[in-house]
Coordinates of C-alpha atoms in Angstrom, one line a residue:
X1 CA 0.0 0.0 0.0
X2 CA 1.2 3.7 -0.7
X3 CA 0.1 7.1 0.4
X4 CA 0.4 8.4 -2.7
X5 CA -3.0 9.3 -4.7
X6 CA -4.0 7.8 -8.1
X7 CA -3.2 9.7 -10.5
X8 CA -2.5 7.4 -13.3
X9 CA -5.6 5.4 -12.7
X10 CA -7.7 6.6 -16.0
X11 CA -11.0 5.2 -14.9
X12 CA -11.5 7.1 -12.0
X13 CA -11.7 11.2 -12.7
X14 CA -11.2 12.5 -9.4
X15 CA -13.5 12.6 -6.2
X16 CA -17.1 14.3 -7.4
X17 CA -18.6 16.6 -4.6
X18 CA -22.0 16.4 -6.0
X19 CA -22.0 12.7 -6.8
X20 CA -24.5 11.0 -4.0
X21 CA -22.8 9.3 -1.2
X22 CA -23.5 6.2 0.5
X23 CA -26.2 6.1 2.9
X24 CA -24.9 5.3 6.6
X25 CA -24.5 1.8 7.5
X26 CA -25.0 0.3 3.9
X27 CA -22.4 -1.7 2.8
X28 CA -21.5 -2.7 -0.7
X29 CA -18.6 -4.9 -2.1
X30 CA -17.4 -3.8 -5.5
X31 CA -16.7 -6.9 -7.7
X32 CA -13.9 -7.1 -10.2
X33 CA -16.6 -7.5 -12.8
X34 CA -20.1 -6.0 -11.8
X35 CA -22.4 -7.5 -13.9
X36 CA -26.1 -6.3 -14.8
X37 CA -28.7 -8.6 -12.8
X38 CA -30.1 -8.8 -16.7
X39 CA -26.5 -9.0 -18.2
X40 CA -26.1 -5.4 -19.2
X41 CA -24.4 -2.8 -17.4
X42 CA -26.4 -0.2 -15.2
X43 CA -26.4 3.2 -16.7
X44 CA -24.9 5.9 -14.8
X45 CA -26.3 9.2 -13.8
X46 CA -24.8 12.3 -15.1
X47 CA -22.8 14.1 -12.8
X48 CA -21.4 10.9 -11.2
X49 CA -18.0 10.9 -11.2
X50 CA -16.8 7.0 -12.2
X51 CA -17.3 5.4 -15.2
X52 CA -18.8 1.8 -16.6
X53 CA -16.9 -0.7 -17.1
X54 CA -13.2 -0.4 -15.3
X55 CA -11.7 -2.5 -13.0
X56 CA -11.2 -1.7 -9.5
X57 CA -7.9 -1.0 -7.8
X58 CA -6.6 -3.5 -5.6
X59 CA -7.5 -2.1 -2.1
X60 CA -9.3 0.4 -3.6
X61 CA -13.2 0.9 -2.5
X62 CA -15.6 2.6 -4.8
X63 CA -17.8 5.0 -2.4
X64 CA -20.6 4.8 -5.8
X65 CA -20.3 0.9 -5.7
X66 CA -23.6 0.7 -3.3
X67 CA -25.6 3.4 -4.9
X68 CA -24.6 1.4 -8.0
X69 CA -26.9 -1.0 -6.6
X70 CA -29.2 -0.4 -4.8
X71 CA -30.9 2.6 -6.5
X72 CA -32.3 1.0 -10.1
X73 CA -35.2 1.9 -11.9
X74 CA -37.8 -0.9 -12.0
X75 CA -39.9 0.5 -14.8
X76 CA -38.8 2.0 -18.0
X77 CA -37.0 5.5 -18.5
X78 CA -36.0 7.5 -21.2
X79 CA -32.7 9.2 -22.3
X80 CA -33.7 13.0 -22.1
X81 CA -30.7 13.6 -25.2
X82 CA -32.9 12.0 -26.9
X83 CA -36.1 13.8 -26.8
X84 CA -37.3 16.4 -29.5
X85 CA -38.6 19.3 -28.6
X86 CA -42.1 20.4 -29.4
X87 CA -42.5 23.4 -31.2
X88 CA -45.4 25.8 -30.7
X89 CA -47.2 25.0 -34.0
X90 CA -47.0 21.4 -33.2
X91 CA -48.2 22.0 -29.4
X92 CA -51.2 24.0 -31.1
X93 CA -52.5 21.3 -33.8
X94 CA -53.2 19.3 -30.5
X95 CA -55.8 21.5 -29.5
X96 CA -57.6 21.5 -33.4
X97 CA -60.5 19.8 -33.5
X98 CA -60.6 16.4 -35.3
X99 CA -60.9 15.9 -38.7
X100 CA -64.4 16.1 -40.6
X101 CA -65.8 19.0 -37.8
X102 CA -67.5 21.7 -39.1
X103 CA -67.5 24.7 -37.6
X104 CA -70.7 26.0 -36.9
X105 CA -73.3 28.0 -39.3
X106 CA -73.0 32.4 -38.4
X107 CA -76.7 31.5 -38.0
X108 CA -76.3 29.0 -35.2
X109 CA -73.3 31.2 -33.8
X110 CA -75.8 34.5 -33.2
X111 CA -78.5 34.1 -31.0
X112 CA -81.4 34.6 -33.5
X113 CA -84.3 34.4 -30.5
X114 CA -82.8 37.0 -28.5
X115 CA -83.5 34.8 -24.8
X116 CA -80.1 35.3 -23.4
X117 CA -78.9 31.9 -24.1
X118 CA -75.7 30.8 -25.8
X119 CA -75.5 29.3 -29.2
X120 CA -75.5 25.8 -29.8
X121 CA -72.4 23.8 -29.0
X122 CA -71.1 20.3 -28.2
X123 CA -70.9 21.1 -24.5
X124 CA -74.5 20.4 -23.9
X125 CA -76.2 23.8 -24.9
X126 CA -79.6 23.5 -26.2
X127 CA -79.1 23.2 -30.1
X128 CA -80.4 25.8 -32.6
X129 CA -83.4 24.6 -34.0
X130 CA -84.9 24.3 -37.6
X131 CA -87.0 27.5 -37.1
X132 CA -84.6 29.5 -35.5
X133 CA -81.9 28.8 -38.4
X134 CA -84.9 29.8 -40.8
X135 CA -85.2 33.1 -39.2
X136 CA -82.2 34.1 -38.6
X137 CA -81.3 33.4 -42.3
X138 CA -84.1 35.3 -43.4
X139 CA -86.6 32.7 -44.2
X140 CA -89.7 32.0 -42.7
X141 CA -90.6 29.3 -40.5
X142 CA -93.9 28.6 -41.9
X143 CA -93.9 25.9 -44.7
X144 CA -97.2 24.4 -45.8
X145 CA -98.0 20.7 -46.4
X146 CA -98.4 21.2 -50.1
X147 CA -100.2 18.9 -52.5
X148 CA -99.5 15.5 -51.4
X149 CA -100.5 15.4 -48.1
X150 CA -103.5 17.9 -49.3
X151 CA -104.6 15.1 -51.6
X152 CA -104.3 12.1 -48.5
X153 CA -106.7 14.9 -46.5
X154 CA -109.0 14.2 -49.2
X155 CA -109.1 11.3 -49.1
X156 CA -109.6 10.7 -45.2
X157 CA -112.4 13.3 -45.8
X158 CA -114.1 11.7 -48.5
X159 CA -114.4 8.1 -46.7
X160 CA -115.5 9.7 -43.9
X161 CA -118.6 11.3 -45.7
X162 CA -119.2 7.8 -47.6
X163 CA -119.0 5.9 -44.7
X164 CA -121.3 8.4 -42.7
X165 CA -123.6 8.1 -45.7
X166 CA -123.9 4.2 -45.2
X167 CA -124.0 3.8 -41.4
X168 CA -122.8 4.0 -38.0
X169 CA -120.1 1.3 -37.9
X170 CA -118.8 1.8 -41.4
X171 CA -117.9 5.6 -40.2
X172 CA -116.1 4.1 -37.2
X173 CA -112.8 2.8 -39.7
X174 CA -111.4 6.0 -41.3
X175 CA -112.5 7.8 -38.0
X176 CA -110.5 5.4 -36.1
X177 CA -107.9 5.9 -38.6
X178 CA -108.1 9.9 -37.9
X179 CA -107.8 9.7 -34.9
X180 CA -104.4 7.6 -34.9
X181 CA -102.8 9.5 -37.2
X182 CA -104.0 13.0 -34.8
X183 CA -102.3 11.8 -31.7
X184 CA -98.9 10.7 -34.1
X185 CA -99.1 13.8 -35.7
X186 CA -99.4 16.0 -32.6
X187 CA -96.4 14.6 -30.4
X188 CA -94.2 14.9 -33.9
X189 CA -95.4 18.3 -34.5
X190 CA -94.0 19.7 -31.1
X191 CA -90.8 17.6 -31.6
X192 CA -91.0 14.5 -29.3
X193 CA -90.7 11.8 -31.3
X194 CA -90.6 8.9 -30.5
X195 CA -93.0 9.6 -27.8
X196 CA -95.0 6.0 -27.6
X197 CA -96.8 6.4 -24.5
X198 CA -97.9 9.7 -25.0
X199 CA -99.5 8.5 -28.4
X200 CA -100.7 5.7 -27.4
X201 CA -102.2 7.4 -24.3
X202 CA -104.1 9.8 -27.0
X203 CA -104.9 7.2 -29.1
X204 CA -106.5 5.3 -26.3
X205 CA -108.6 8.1 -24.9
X206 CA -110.0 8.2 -28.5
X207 CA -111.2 4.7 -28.9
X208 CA -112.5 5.0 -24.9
X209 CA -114.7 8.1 -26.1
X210 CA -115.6 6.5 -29.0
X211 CA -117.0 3.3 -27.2
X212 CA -118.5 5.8 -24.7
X213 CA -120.1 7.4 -28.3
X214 CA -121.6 3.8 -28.7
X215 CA -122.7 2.7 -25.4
X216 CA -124.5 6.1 -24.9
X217 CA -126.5 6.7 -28.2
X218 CA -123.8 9.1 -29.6
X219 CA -124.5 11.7 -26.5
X220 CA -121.8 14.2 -26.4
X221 CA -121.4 14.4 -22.6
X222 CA -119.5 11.0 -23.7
X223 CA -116.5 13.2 -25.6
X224 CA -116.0 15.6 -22.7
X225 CA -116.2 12.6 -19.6
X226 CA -113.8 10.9 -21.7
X227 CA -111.6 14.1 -21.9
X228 CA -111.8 14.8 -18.1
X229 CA -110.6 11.6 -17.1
X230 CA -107.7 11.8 -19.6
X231 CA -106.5 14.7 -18.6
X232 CA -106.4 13.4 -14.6
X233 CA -104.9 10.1 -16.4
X234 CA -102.0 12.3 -18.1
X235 CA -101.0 14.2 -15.2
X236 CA -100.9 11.3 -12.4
X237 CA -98.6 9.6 -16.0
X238 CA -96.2 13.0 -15.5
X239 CA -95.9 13.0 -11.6
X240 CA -94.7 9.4 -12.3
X241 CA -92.0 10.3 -14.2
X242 CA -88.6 11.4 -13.0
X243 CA -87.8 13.5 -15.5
X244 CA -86.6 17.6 -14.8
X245 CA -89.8 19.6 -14.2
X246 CA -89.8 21.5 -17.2
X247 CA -89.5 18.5 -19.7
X248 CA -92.5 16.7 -17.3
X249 CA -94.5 20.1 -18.4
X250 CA -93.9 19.7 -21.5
X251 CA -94.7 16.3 -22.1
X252 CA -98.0 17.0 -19.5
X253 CA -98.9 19.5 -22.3
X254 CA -98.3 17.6 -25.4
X255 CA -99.9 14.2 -24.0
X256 CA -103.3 16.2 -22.8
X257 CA -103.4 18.1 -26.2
X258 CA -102.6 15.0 -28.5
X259 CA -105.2 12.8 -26.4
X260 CA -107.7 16.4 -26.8
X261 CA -107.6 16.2 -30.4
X262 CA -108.2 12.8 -31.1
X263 CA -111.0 12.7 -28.7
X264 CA -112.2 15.5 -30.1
X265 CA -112.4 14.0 -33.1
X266 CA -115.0 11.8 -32.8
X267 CA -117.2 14.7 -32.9
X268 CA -118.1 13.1 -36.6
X269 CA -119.5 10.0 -34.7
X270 CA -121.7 12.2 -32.4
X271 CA -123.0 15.0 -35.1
X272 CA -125.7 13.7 -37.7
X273 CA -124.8 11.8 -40.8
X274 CA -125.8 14.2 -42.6
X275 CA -123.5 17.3 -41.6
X276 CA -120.4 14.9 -41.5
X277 CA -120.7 14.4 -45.6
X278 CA -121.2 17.9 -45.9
X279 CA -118.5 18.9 -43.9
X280 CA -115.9 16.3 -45.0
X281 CA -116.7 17.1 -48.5
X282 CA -115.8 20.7 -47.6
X283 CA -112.8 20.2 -45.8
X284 CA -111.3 18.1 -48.7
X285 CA -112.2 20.2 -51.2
X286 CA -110.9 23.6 -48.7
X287 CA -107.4 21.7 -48.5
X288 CA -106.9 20.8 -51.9
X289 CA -108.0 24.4 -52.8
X290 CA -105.4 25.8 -50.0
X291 CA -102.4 23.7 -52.1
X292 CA -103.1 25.7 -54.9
X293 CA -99.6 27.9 -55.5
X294 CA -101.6 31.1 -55.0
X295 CA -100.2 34.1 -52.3
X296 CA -101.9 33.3 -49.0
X297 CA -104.4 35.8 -48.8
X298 CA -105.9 34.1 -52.2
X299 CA -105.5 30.8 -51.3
X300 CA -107.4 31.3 -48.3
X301 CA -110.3 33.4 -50.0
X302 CA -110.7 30.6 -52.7
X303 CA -110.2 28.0 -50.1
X304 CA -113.1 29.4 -48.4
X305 CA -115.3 29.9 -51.5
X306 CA -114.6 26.4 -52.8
X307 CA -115.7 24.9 -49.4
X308 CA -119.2 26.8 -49.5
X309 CA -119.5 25.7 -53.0
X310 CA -118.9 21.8 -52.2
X311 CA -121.2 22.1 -48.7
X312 CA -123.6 23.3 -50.9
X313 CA -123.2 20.3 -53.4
X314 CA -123.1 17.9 -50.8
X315 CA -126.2 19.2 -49.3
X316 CA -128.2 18.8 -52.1
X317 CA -127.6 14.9 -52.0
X318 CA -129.1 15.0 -48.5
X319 CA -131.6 16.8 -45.9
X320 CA -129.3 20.2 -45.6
X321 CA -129.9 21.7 -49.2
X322 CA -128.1 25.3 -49.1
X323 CA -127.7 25.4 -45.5
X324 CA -124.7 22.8 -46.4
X325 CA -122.9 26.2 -47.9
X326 CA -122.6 27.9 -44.4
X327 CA -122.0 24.4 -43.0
X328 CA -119.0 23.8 -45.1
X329 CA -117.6 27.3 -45.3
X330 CA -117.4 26.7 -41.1
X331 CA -115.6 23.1 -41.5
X332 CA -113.5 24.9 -44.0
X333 CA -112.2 27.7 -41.9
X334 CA -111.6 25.0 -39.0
X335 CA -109.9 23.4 -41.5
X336 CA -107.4 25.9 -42.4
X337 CA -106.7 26.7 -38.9
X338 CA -105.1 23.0 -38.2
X339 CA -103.8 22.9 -41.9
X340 CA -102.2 26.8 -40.3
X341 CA -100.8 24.8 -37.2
X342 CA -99.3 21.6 -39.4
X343 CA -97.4 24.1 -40.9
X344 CA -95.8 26.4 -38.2
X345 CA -92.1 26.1 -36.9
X346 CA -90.4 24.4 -39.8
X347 CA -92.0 21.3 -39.9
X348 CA -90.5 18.2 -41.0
X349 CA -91.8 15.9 -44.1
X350 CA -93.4 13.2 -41.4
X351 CA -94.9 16.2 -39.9
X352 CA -96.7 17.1 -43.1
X353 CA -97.9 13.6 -43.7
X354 CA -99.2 13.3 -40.0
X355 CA -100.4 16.2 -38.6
X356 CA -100.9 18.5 -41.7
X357 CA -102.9 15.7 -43.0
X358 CA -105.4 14.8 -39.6
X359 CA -105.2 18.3 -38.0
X360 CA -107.4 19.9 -40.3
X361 CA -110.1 17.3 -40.0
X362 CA -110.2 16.8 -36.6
X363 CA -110.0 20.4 -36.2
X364 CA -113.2 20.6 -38.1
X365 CA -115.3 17.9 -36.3
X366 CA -117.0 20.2 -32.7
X367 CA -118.3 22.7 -35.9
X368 CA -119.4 19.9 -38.0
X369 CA -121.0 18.6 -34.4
X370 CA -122.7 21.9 -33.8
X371 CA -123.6 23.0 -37.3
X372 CA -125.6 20.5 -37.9
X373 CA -127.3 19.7 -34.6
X374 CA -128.4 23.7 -35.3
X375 CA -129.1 23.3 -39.3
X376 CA -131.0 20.0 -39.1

């Protein structure tokens, strides 16, 4: 052994100050040949002062031997050299928004209804709907049926007034019929869809008032019982449900005036045979009229005119004679009124074949009721 320091020795650099020492009372024997407990060498820290693969110095103890050892990552690192940096344009295509995203309409960015609510986004705000785009864009929100469903109208209307013409019973299909396609019609119209049990609650109400219709000699008391216990029906339904408040409001609403309308409806099996021809004849020929591509103002003058025409047409084939003109001119303006509510707030093409074909129909059934109970 020799007091003199190792100078010559090229695989140690020199004592590191800020190399980690040796916990106190560890001990670690350097071997001659450290080996890897995986067969490869340990990688050293930067800033440690030895390096890999040298062979110790007889007598010589290597104060990193035991960190050598005993601090080893289990998991898997990375060489930081190695790393590229991420540049800011990079950093911001993260952030884009994937590919095939549209950016939204200026008409669903502004706030067309003016309520104080934000446009429409993917976070959960309440979507910009078909209307509101239409106004906002300039456009109205009102688009008629048109010909097609004008022409299924009448139709409905003119099987009604046949089957009124032959009987009871046989006026029982298409007005069954009716009122099906009301209660459909009605739920789609305010936009729940698909709303089962509120249409088939409607529907139902309308076959119980119609067997009420039966069982009581076609009184009317029979429409407005049924109609009373549909309504306490529908809103024990809602209380039920444990949806928010609001949407149970809604949903109260639309049930009691989808299950309204159809009930309503059988008005034709309570008013005189009679007065249903008449006034089916005049709705269908009102709607078909209303199709025509006239301004409004016309359409509805002619639509009117036609309807008194064809009452009085139809009355002359039965009891009513020329009273079936002021008959039919009142189922005609009915008429236009649900044909005016099929068509509001940008309704969709299942909307036009639903409601814009029952609503003005059953719209037209309490005046066909009390027209001709008064004109017989």
């Amino acid at each position: 052994m020799t007091n003199q320091p190792y100078d010559g020795y090229d695989g140690y650099d020199g004592y590191d100050p800020y190399g980690q020492q040796p916990q106190h009372g560890q001990h670690a024997q350097h071997p001659r040949h450290p080996q890897h407990p995986q067969g490869q060498a340990p990688q050293a820290w930067p800033g440690q002062g030895y390096q890999q693969g040298h062979q110790a110095y007889p007598g010589y103890e290597d104060p990193h031997a035991a960190q050598q050892y005993t601090q080893q990552w289990q998991g898997q690192t990375w060489e930081t050299q190695t790393h590229q940096q991420v540049s800011a344009p990079a950093a911001a295509e993260a952030y884009l928004p994937p590919q095939g995203y549209a950016a939204p309409a200026p008409a669903e960015v502004a706030d067309p209804s003016g309520d104080g609510y934000g446009p429409a986004t993917v976070g959960g705000n309440t979507r910009v709907t078909d209307a509101q785009r239409a106004r906002a864009e300039g456009r109205s929100p009102i688009i008629e049926p048109g010909m097609q469903p004008a022409a299924l109208t009448a139709l409905l209307g003119l099987l009604l007034a046949g089957a009124a013409a032959v009987g009871t019973y046989a006026l029982l299909v298409p007005l069954v019929v009716l009122q099906a396609v009301t209660a459909a019609g009605w739920f789609r119209l305010n936009g729940m869809w698909p709303a089962r049990q509120g249409i088939a609650l409607g529907f139902a109400g309308a076959l119980a008032a119609d067997a009420a219709l039966l069982a009581s000699g076609r009184s009317p008391a029979a429409i407005l019982g049924t109609l009373g216990v549909w309504v306490l029906l529908a809103l024990v339904l809602q209380l039920r449900s444990h949806a928010d408040p609001d949407e149970r409001m809604y949903g109260l609403m639309a049930t009691v005036a989808a299950a309204a309308l159809a009930i309503v409806a059988g008005g034709y099996l309570a008013a005189d045979a009679d007065a249903v021809t008449v006034g089916a004849v005049a709705v269908a020929v009102a709607v078909l009229a209303r199709a025509l591509p006239l301004p409004t103002a016309a359409s509805v003058v002619v639509a009117l005119l036609a309807a008194a025409g064809g009452g009085v047409a139809a009355g002359s084939m039965t009891g009513l004679g020329t009273s079936g003109a002021l008959l039919g001119a009142g189922a005609a303006a009915c008429a236009l009124i649900g044909h005016r509510v099929a068509s509001y707030d940008y309704p969709s093409r299942f909307v036009h074949f639903t409601a814009g074909v029952a609503l003005p129909l059953s719209a037209a059934a309490p005046v066909v009721y009390v027209l001709g109970r008064a004109l017989a």
